[in-house]
mmCIF file of C-alpha atoms and ligand atoms in Angstrom:
data_model
loop_
_atom_site.group_PDB
_atom_site.id
_atom_site.type_symbol
_atom_site.label_atom_id
_atom_site.label_comp_id
_atom_site.label_asym_id
_atom_site.label_seq_id
_atom_site.Cartn_x
_atom_site.Cartn_y
_atom_site.Cartn_z
ATOM 1 C CA UNK M 555 218.657 5.141 165.163
ATOM 2 C CA UNK M 556 215.939 6.325 167.535
ATOM 3 C CA UNK M 557 213.089 7.405 165.247
ATOM 4 C CA UNK M 558 211.816 9.885 167.821
ATOM 5 C CA UNK M 559 208.167 8.800 167.721
ATOM 6 C CA UNK M 560 207.772 6.769 170.943
ATOM 7 C CA UNK M 561 204.498 7.595 172.658
ATOM 8 C CA UNK M 562 202.785 8.819 169.503
ATOM 9 C CA UNK M 563 199.511 7.316 168.219
ATOM 10 C CA UNK M 564 199.039 5.702 164.820
ATOM 11 C CA UNK M 565 196.065 4.394 162.874
ATOM 12 C CA UNK M 566 197.160 1.576 160.567
ATOM 13 C CA UNK M 567 194.447 0.363 158.177
ATOM 14 C CA UNK M 568 194.259 -3.161 156.765
ATOM 15 C CA UNK M 569 196.914 -4.369 159.176
ATOM 16 C CA UNK M 570 196.165 -7.936 160.278
ATOM 17 C CA UNK M 571 198.440 -9.354 157.563
ATOM 18 C CA UNK M 572 201.006 -8.453 154.946
ATOM 19 C CA UNK M 573 202.329 -4.939 154.385
ATOM 20 C CA UNK M 574 199.941 -3.230 156.803
ATOM 21 C CA UNK M 575 200.970 -5.616 159.562
ATOM 22 C CA UNK M 576 204.636 -4.959 158.720
ATOM 23 C CA UNK M 577 204.022 -1.218 159.176
ATOM 24 C CA UNK M 578 202.130 -1.684 162.453
ATOM 25 C CA UNK M 579 204.900 -3.915 163.818
ATOM 26 C CA UNK M 580 207.679 -1.492 162.869
ATOM 27 C CA UNK M 581 205.814 1.392 164.518
ATOM 28 C CA UNK M 582 205.093 -0.718 167.613
ATOM 29 C CA UNK M 583 208.807 -1.583 167.902
ATOM 30 C CA UNK M 584 209.475 2.179 168.016
ATOM 31 C CA UNK M 585 207.077 2.595 170.941
ATOM 32 C CA UNK M 586 204.151 3.962 168.930
ATOM 33 C CA UNK M 587 200.645 3.131 170.197
ATOM 34 C CA UNK M 588 198.659 1.619 167.348
ATOM 35 C CA UNK M 589 195.030 1.263 166.367
ATOM 36 C CA UNK M 590 194.870 -1.510 163.793
ATOM 37 C CA UNK M 591 192.103 -2.569 161.471
ATOM 38 C CA UNK M 592 191.032 -5.429 159.201
ATOM 39 C CA UNK M 593 187.735 -7.137 158.408
ATOM 40 C CA UNK M 594 188.509 -10.558 159.895
ATOM 41 C CA UNK M 595 188.391 -10.316 163.689
ATOM 42 C CA UNK M 596 190.345 -13.473 164.555
ATOM 43 C CA UNK M 597 193.461 -12.557 162.536
ATOM 44 C CA UNK M 598 193.217 -8.972 163.774
ATOM 45 C CA UNK M 599 193.183 -10.043 167.432
ATOM 46 C CA UNK M 600 196.046 -12.456 166.807
ATOM 47 C CA UNK M 601 198.114 -9.649 165.246
ATOM 48 C CA UNK M 602 197.280 -7.350 168.162
ATOM 49 C CA UNK M 603 198.667 -9.956 170.579
ATOM 50 C CA UNK M 604 201.847 -10.239 168.503
ATOM 51 C CA UNK M 605 202.279 -6.450 168.562
ATOM 52 C CA UNK M 606 201.747 -6.313 172.339
ATOM 53 C CA UNK M 607 204.451 -8.940 172.712
ATOM 54 C CA UNK M 608 206.909 -6.648 170.890
ATOM 55 C CA UNK M 609 206.737 -3.954 173.572
ATOM 56 C CA UNK M 610 205.051 -3.903 176.927
ATOM 57 C CA UNK M 611 204.825 -0.094 177.085
ATOM 58 C CA UNK M 612 202.505 0.492 174.110
ATOM 59 C CA UNK M 613 198.767 0.296 173.692
ATOM 60 C CA UNK M 614 197.320 -1.736 170.840
ATOM 61 C CA UNK M 615 193.653 -1.308 169.962
ATOM 62 C CA UNK M 616 191.619 -3.158 167.319
ATOM 63 C CA UNK M 617 188.768 -2.002 165.117
ATOM 64 C CA UNK M 618 187.333 -4.834 163.028
ATOM 65 C CA UNK M 619 185.526 -3.890 159.832
ATOM 66 C CA UNK M 620 185.776 -2.791 156.229
ATOM 67 C CA UNK M 621 187.733 0.456 155.971
ATOM 68 C CA UNK M 622 185.633 1.513 152.982
ATOM 69 C CA UNK M 623 182.664 1.957 155.342
ATOM 70 C CA UNK M 624 182.059 5.345 157.004
ATOM 71 C CA UNK M 625 181.209 3.837 160.389
ATOM 72 C CA UNK M 626 184.372 1.723 160.464
ATOM 73 C CA UNK M 627 186.564 4.725 159.698
ATOM 74 C CA UNK M 628 184.733 6.697 162.406
ATOM 75 C CA UNK M 629 185.348 3.856 164.880
ATOM 76 C CA UNK M 630 189.059 3.959 163.992
ATOM 77 C CA UNK M 631 189.179 7.687 164.705
ATOM 78 C CA UNK M 632 187.204 7.255 167.932
ATOM 79 C CA UNK M 633 189.613 4.561 169.141
ATOM 80 C CA UNK M 634 192.651 6.822 168.699
ATOM 81 C CA UNK M 635 193.131 9.661 171.227
ATOM 82 C CA UNK M 636 194.928 11.704 168.552
ATOM 83 C CA UNK M 637 196.103 10.590 165.142
ATOM 84 C CA UNK M 638 199.792 11.525 164.805
ATOM 85 C CA UNK M 639 200.468 8.906 162.160
ATOM 86 C CA UNK M 640 198.075 7.524 159.546
ATOM 87 C CA UNK M 641 198.915 4.538 157.362
ATOM 88 C CA UNK M 642 196.298 4.097 154.649
ATOM 89 C CA UNK M 643 195.892 0.645 153.193
ATOM 90 C CA UNK M 644 193.198 -1.745 151.908
ATOM 91 C CA UNK M 645 193.012 -4.839 149.764
ATOM 92 C CA UNK M 646 193.829 -4.382 146.105
ATOM 93 C CA UNK M 647 191.178 -4.691 143.371
ATOM 94 C CA UNK M 648 190.976 -7.960 141.406
ATOM 95 C CA UNK M 649 192.747 -8.354 138.048
ATOM 96 C CA UNK M 650 190.766 -8.632 134.839
ATOM 97 C CA UNK M 651 189.855 -7.119 131.486
ATOM 98 C CA UNK M 652 188.332 -3.638 131.487
ATOM 99 C CA UNK M 653 185.668 -4.852 129.018
ATOM 100 C CA UNK M 654 184.190 -6.898 131.848
ATOM 101 C CA UNK M 655 184.133 -4.171 134.499
ATOM 102 C CA UNK M 656 180.866 -2.426 135.297
ATOM 103 C CA UNK M 657 180.415 0.853 137.169
ATOM 104 C CA UNK M 658 180.085 -1.061 140.460
ATOM 105 C CA UNK M 659 183.546 -2.604 139.977
ATOM 106 C CA UNK M 660 185.089 0.822 139.436
ATOM 107 C CA UNK M 661 183.282 2.292 142.430
ATOM 108 C CA UNK M 662 184.514 -0.538 144.679
ATOM 109 C CA UNK M 663 188.113 0.092 143.560
ATOM 110 C CA UNK M 664 187.757 3.844 144.048
ATOM 111 C CA UNK M 665 186.222 3.342 147.512
ATOM 112 C CA UNK M 666 189.070 1.108 148.715
ATOM 113 C CA UNK M 667 192.085 2.611 147.000
ATOM 114 C CA UNK M 668 191.240 6.296 146.676
ATOM 115 C CA UNK M 669 188.214 7.559 148.604
ATOM 116 C CA UNK M 670 188.748 5.789 151.972
ATOM 117 C CA UNK M 671 192.322 7.149 152.272
ATOM 118 C CA UNK M 672 191.131 10.631 151.287
ATOM 119 C CA UNK M 673 188.339 10.511 153.885
ATOM 120 C CA UNK M 674 190.821 9.566 156.626
ATOM 121 C CA UNK M 675 193.240 12.307 155.550
ATOM 122 C CA UNK M 676 190.378 14.786 155.574
ATOM 123 C CA UNK M 677 189.537 13.802 159.153
ATOM 124 C CA UNK M 678 193.097 13.978 160.469
ATOM 125 C CA UNK M 679 195.538 16.320 158.699
ATOM 126 C CA UNK M 680 194.251 19.622 160.088
ATOM 127 C CA UNK M 681 194.538 18.300 163.662
ATOM 128 C CA UNK M 682 198.076 17.146 162.882
ATOM 129 C CA UNK M 683 198.902 20.649 161.615
ATOM 130 C CA UNK M 684 197.486 22.280 164.776
ATOM 131 C CA UNK M 685 199.709 20.036 166.912
ATOM 132 C CA UNK M 686 202.780 20.584 164.685
ATOM 133 C CA UNK M 687 203.406 16.941 163.813
ATOM 134 C CA UNK M 688 201.799 14.546 161.370
ATOM 135 C CA UNK M 689 202.811 11.716 159.083
ATOM 136 C CA UNK M 690 200.613 10.106 156.430
ATOM 137 C CA UNK M 691 201.823 7.105 154.448
ATOM 138 C CA UNK M 692 199.586 5.679 151.737
ATOM 139 C CA UNK M 693 200.360 2.158 150.571
ATOM 140 C CA UNK M 694 199.747 2.224 146.827
ATOM 141 C CA UNK M 695 201.564 0.093 144.228
ATOM 142 C CA UNK M 696 204.474 -0.013 141.803
ATOM 143 C CA UNK M 697 201.688 -0.209 139.205
ATOM 144 C CA UNK M 698 201.166 3.549 139.681
ATOM 145 C CA UNK M 699 204.603 4.110 138.107
ATOM 146 C CA UNK M 700 204.631 1.193 135.662
ATOM 147 C CA UNK M 701 201.025 0.119 135.009
ATOM 148 C CA UNK M 702 200.204 -3.584 134.837
ATOM 149 C CA UNK M 703 197.601 -4.202 132.134
ATOM 150 C CA UNK M 704 195.405 -6.685 134.031
ATOM 151 C CA UNK M 705 195.377 -4.447 137.118
ATOM 152 C CA UNK M 706 193.474 -1.620 135.406
ATOM 153 C CA UNK M 707 191.209 -1.036 138.422
ATOM 154 C CA UNK M 708 194.265 -0.615 140.623
ATOM 155 C CA UNK M 709 196.176 1.501 138.079
ATOM 156 C CA UNK M 710 193.229 3.865 137.769
ATOM 157 C CA UNK M 711 192.080 4.188 141.377
ATOM 158 C CA UNK M 712 195.561 4.490 142.856
ATOM 159 C CA UNK M 713 196.612 7.058 140.273
ATOM 160 C CA UNK M 714 193.644 9.158 141.378
ATOM 161 C CA UNK M 715 194.857 8.978 144.981
ATOM 162 C CA UNK M 716 198.414 9.779 143.895
ATOM 163 C CA UNK M 717 197.363 12.912 142.016
ATOM 164 C CA UNK M 718 195.273 14.093 144.944
ATOM 165 C CA UNK M 719 198.051 13.537 147.501
ATOM 166 C CA UNK M 720 200.555 15.384 145.274
ATOM 167 C CA UNK M 721 198.435 18.505 145.621
ATOM 168 C CA UNK M 722 197.467 18.139 149.278
ATOM 169 C CA UNK M 723 201.029 17.493 150.461
ATOM 170 C CA UNK M 724 202.123 20.825 149.027
ATOM 171 C CA UNK M 725 199.570 22.919 150.914
ATOM 172 C CA UNK M 726 201.752 25.187 153.017
ATOM 173 C CA UNK M 727 199.257 25.030 155.918
ATOM 174 C CA UNK M 728 200.303 21.351 156.201
ATOM 175 C CA UNK M 729 203.928 21.312 154.990
ATOM 176 C CA UNK M 730 204.923 24.312 157.129
ATOM 177 C CA UNK M 731 203.410 22.630 160.205
ATOM 178 C CA UNK M 732 205.513 19.439 159.977
ATOM 179 C CA UNK M 733 202.752 17.376 158.355
ATOM 180 C CA UNK M 734 204.068 15.136 155.585
ATOM 181 C CA UNK M 735 202.127 12.952 153.145
ATOM 182 C CA UNK M 736 203.962 10.340 151.093
ATOM 183 C CA UNK M 737 203.101 7.209 149.139
ATOM 184 C CA UNK M 738 204.948 3.906 149.323
ATOM 185 C CA UNK M 739 204.812 1.892 146.096
ATOM 186 C CA UNK M 740 205.415 -1.818 146.694
ATOM 187 C CA UNK M 741 206.710 -4.037 143.949
ATOM 188 C CA UNK M 742 206.392 -7.771 144.646
ATOM 189 C CA UNK M 743 206.362 -8.507 148.387
ATOM 190 C CA UNK M 744 206.031 -11.955 149.865
ATOM 191 C CA UNK M 745 202.507 -11.688 151.328
ATOM 192 C CA UNK M 746 199.284 -13.694 151.071
ATOM 193 C CA UNK M 747 198.174 -11.452 148.222
ATOM 194 C CA UNK M 748 201.264 -12.147 146.143
ATOM 195 C CA UNK M 749 201.241 -15.883 146.921
ATOM 196 C CA UNK M 750 197.591 -16.162 145.877
ATOM 197 C CA UNK M 751 198.453 -14.636 142.481
ATOM 198 C CA UNK M 752 200.679 -17.606 141.567
ATOM 199 C CA UNK M 753 198.267 -20.208 140.257
ATOM 200 C CA UNK M 754 200.256 -22.148 137.639
ATOM 201 C CA UNK M 755 203.550 -23.970 138.256
ATOM 202 C CA UNK M 756 206.594 -21.845 137.394
ATOM 203 C CA UNK M 757 204.797 -18.483 137.802
ATOM 204 C CA UNK M 758 206.678 -17.677 140.998
ATOM 205 C CA UNK M 759 210.067 -18.392 139.416
ATOM 206 C CA UNK M 760 209.222 -16.412 136.293
ATOM 207 C CA UNK M 761 208.214 -13.405 138.440
ATOM 208 C CA UNK M 762 211.444 -13.663 140.404
ATOM 209 C CA UNK M 763 213.484 -13.468 137.202
ATOM 210 C CA UNK M 764 212.204 -9.900 136.665
ATOM 211 C CA UNK M 765 213.564 -8.682 140.008
ATOM 212 C CA UNK M 766 217.247 -7.699 140.037
ATOM 213 C CA UNK M 767 217.385 -8.311 143.811
ATOM 214 C CA UNK M 768 216.518 -11.949 143.046
ATOM 215 C CA UNK M 769 213.896 -12.170 145.780
ATOM 216 C CA UNK M 770 210.550 -10.822 146.901
ATOM 217 C CA UNK M 771 210.461 -8.104 149.538
ATOM 218 C CA UNK M 772 209.447 -8.867 153.116
ATOM 219 C CA UNK M 773 206.675 -7.155 155.063
ATOM 220 C CA UNK M 774 209.196 -6.364 157.798
ATOM 221 C CA UNK M 775 211.472 -4.377 155.500
ATOM 222 C CA UNK M 776 208.469 -2.583 154.044
ATOM 223 C CA UNK M 777 207.373 -1.711 157.585
ATOM 224 C CA UNK M 778 210.828 -0.456 158.543
ATOM 225 C CA UNK M 779 210.803 1.943 155.605
ATOM 226 C CA UNK M 780 207.320 3.124 156.538
ATOM 227 C CA UNK M 781 208.418 3.729 160.148
ATOM 228 C CA UNK M 782 211.301 5.884 158.930
ATOM 229 C CA UNK M 783 208.891 7.963 156.815
ATOM 230 C CA UNK M 784 206.814 8.406 159.979
ATOM 231 C CA UNK M 785 209.849 9.356 162.045
ATOM 232 C CA UNK M 786 210.851 12.692 163.522
ATOM 233 C CA UNK M 787 213.740 12.739 161.022
ATOM 234 C CA UNK M 788 211.621 12.654 157.851
ATOM 235 C CA UNK M 789 209.900 16.047 158.189
ATOM 236 C CA UNK M 790 211.472 17.539 155.044
ATOM 237 C CA UNK M 791 210.148 14.871 152.699
ATOM 238 C CA UNK M 792 206.590 15.278 151.481
ATOM 239 C CA UNK M 793 204.530 14.581 148.385
ATOM 240 C CA UNK M 794 206.858 11.801 147.259
ATOM 241 C CA UNK M 795 206.217 8.403 145.680
ATOM 242 C CA UNK M 796 208.791 5.890 146.868
ATOM 243 C CA UNK M 797 209.207 2.656 144.954
ATOM 244 C CA UNK M 798 210.299 -0.423 146.922
ATOM 245 C CA UNK M 799 210.760 -3.080 144.263
ATOM 246 C CA UNK M 800 214.211 -4.667 144.442
ATOM 247 C CA UNK M 801 215.246 -2.788 141.280
ATOM 248 C CA UNK M 802 212.370 -4.083 139.139
ATOM 249 C CA UNK M 803 211.489 -0.688 137.628
ATOM 250 C CA UNK M 804 213.888 -0.184 134.701
ATOM 251 C CA UNK M 805 213.933 3.628 134.489
ATOM 252 C CA UNK M 806 216.514 6.143 135.744
ATOM 253 C CA UNK M 807 213.874 8.211 137.569
HETATM 254 P P1 NAP N 1038 197.485 -9.127 152.157
HETATM 255 O O1 NAP N 1038 198.690 -9.874 152.593
HETATM 256 O O2 NAP N 1038 196.389 -9.845 151.453
HETATM 257 O O3 NAP N 1038 196.902 -8.358 153.428
HETATM 258 C C1 NAP N 1038 195.821 -7.490 153.269
HETATM 259 C C2 NAP N 1038 195.383 -6.975 154.625
HETATM 260 O O4 NAP N 1038 194.383 -5.986 154.429
HETATM 261 C C3 NAP N 1038 194.757 -8.038 155.505
HETATM 262 O O5 NAP N 1038 195.038 -7.729 156.850
HETATM 263 C C4 NAP N 1038 193.270 -7.869 155.205
HETATM 264 O O6 NAP N 1038 192.501 -8.414 156.250
HETATM 265 C C5 NAP N 1038 193.185 -6.356 155.105
HETATM 266 N N1 NAP N 1038 192.086 -5.809 154.304
HETATM 267 C C6 NAP N 1038 191.826 -6.064 153.002
HETATM 268 N N2 NAP N 1038 190.769 -5.360 152.591
HETATM 269 C C7 NAP N 1038 190.359 -4.621 153.652
HETATM 270 C C8 NAP N 1038 189.309 -3.687 153.851
HETATM 271 N N3 NAP N 1038 188.458 -3.370 152.864
HETATM 272 N N4 NAP N 1038 189.167 -3.120 155.065
HETATM 273 C C9 NAP N 1038 190.013 -3.440 156.067
HETATM 274 N N5 NAP N 1038 191.022 -4.306 155.935
HETATM 275 C C10 NAP N 1038 191.190 -4.891 154.739
HETATM 276 O O7 NAP N 1038 197.882 -7.950 151.124
HETATM 277 P P2 NAP N 1038 199.269 -7.140 150.971
HETATM 278 O O8 NAP N 1038 200.131 -7.895 150.033
HETATM 279 O O9 NAP N 1038 199.762 -6.754 152.303
HETATM 280 O O10 NAP N 1038 198.774 -5.848 150.164
HETATM 281 C C11 NAP N 1038 198.425 -4.639 150.791
HETATM 282 C C12 NAP N 1038 198.134 -3.603 149.684
HETATM 283 O O11 NAP N 1038 199.329 -3.422 148.900
HETATM 284 C C13 NAP N 1038 197.043 -4.068 148.710
HETATM 285 O O12 NAP N 1038 196.286 -2.960 148.295
HETATM 286 C C14 NAP N 1038 197.833 -4.619 147.549
HETATM 287 O O13 NAP N 1038 197.119 -4.570 146.338
HETATM 288 C C15 NAP N 1038 199.015 -3.658 147.541
HETATM 289 N N6 NAP N 1038 200.180 -4.234 146.845
HETATM 290 C C16 NAP N 1038 200.763 -5.366 147.297
HETATM 291 C C17 NAP N 1038 201.842 -5.902 146.619
HETATM 292 C C18 NAP N 1038 202.523 -7.173 147.067
HETATM 293 O O14 NAP N 1038 203.390 -7.673 146.351
HETATM 294 N N7 NAP N 1038 202.217 -7.725 148.198
HETATM 295 C C19 NAP N 1038 202.339 -5.252 145.469
HETATM 296 C C20 NAP N 1038 201.720 -4.072 145.046
HETATM 297 C C21 NAP N 1038 200.629 -3.572 145.734
HETATM 298 P P3 NAP N 1038 190.950 -8.874 156.005
HETATM 299 O O15 NAP N 1038 190.938 -9.635 154.713
HETATM 300 O O16 NAP N 1038 190.618 -9.694 157.202
HETATM 301 O O17 NAP N 1038 190.195 -7.593 155.931
#
């Protein structure tokens, strides 16, 4: 299927590795020009070269820096001639016990997983509406639907983003102008982040037993789903939270 987005421009945050990289690669394969971001410059440049190798007719630009910082987000916007597609992403907060978390810990989680995405949406969605096309995909977590106790910072901050997006997506000045905003909720995907969570022997196998699909997801299949949400064909779907978890969530809805 031709996704109908060749020649468009996308900003993909936190995209040198893992799920963000999967999204950038899937968009690049569709002929979308991408501006990618991450803090570490070497991995970012390496990923940019890999994306350029996917298609010779796209432009790939890099903005190194922490997406929670105002000046980094401004540099991302400056590097992109027009933002048709925005993929919001950042590292997830650390696990722990809420008794140990101070205000600064909460603010860091809110900055990365709620306020940075909102700031980028604020800067881009009205321009998308004026041009009659826009796609926003926020990478959140399956923990928004089924909270994980030790990930309280993530559960809280991402739920704040989810509630905000639910309202914004339904503004008719956006929805009637072909601007959609959706959240993708990853369950366990085989990325550096997931691998680093397995510290003791047997943890990986025990996690796998809870996934009906019998495997972890891949960044490529996550990216392919994201690219479809960003496609010309997905204009009637907005304000949704889509779980990609190999059947791990046990509920009917
Ligand atoms: P990953 O493999 O560790 O990759 C994270 C990427 O984000 C890297 O490119 C990293 O590069 C970049 N990054 C992190 N913090 C950043 C920041 N503040 N500013 C700019 N770039 C930043 O992680 P992942 O598994 O793809 O996870 C992506 C998101 O999905 C995270 O929020 C994670 O919590 C969430 N999630 C993942 C899973 C899973 O199973 N993988 C499940 C549920 C939720 P630098 O470090 O160089 O900046």
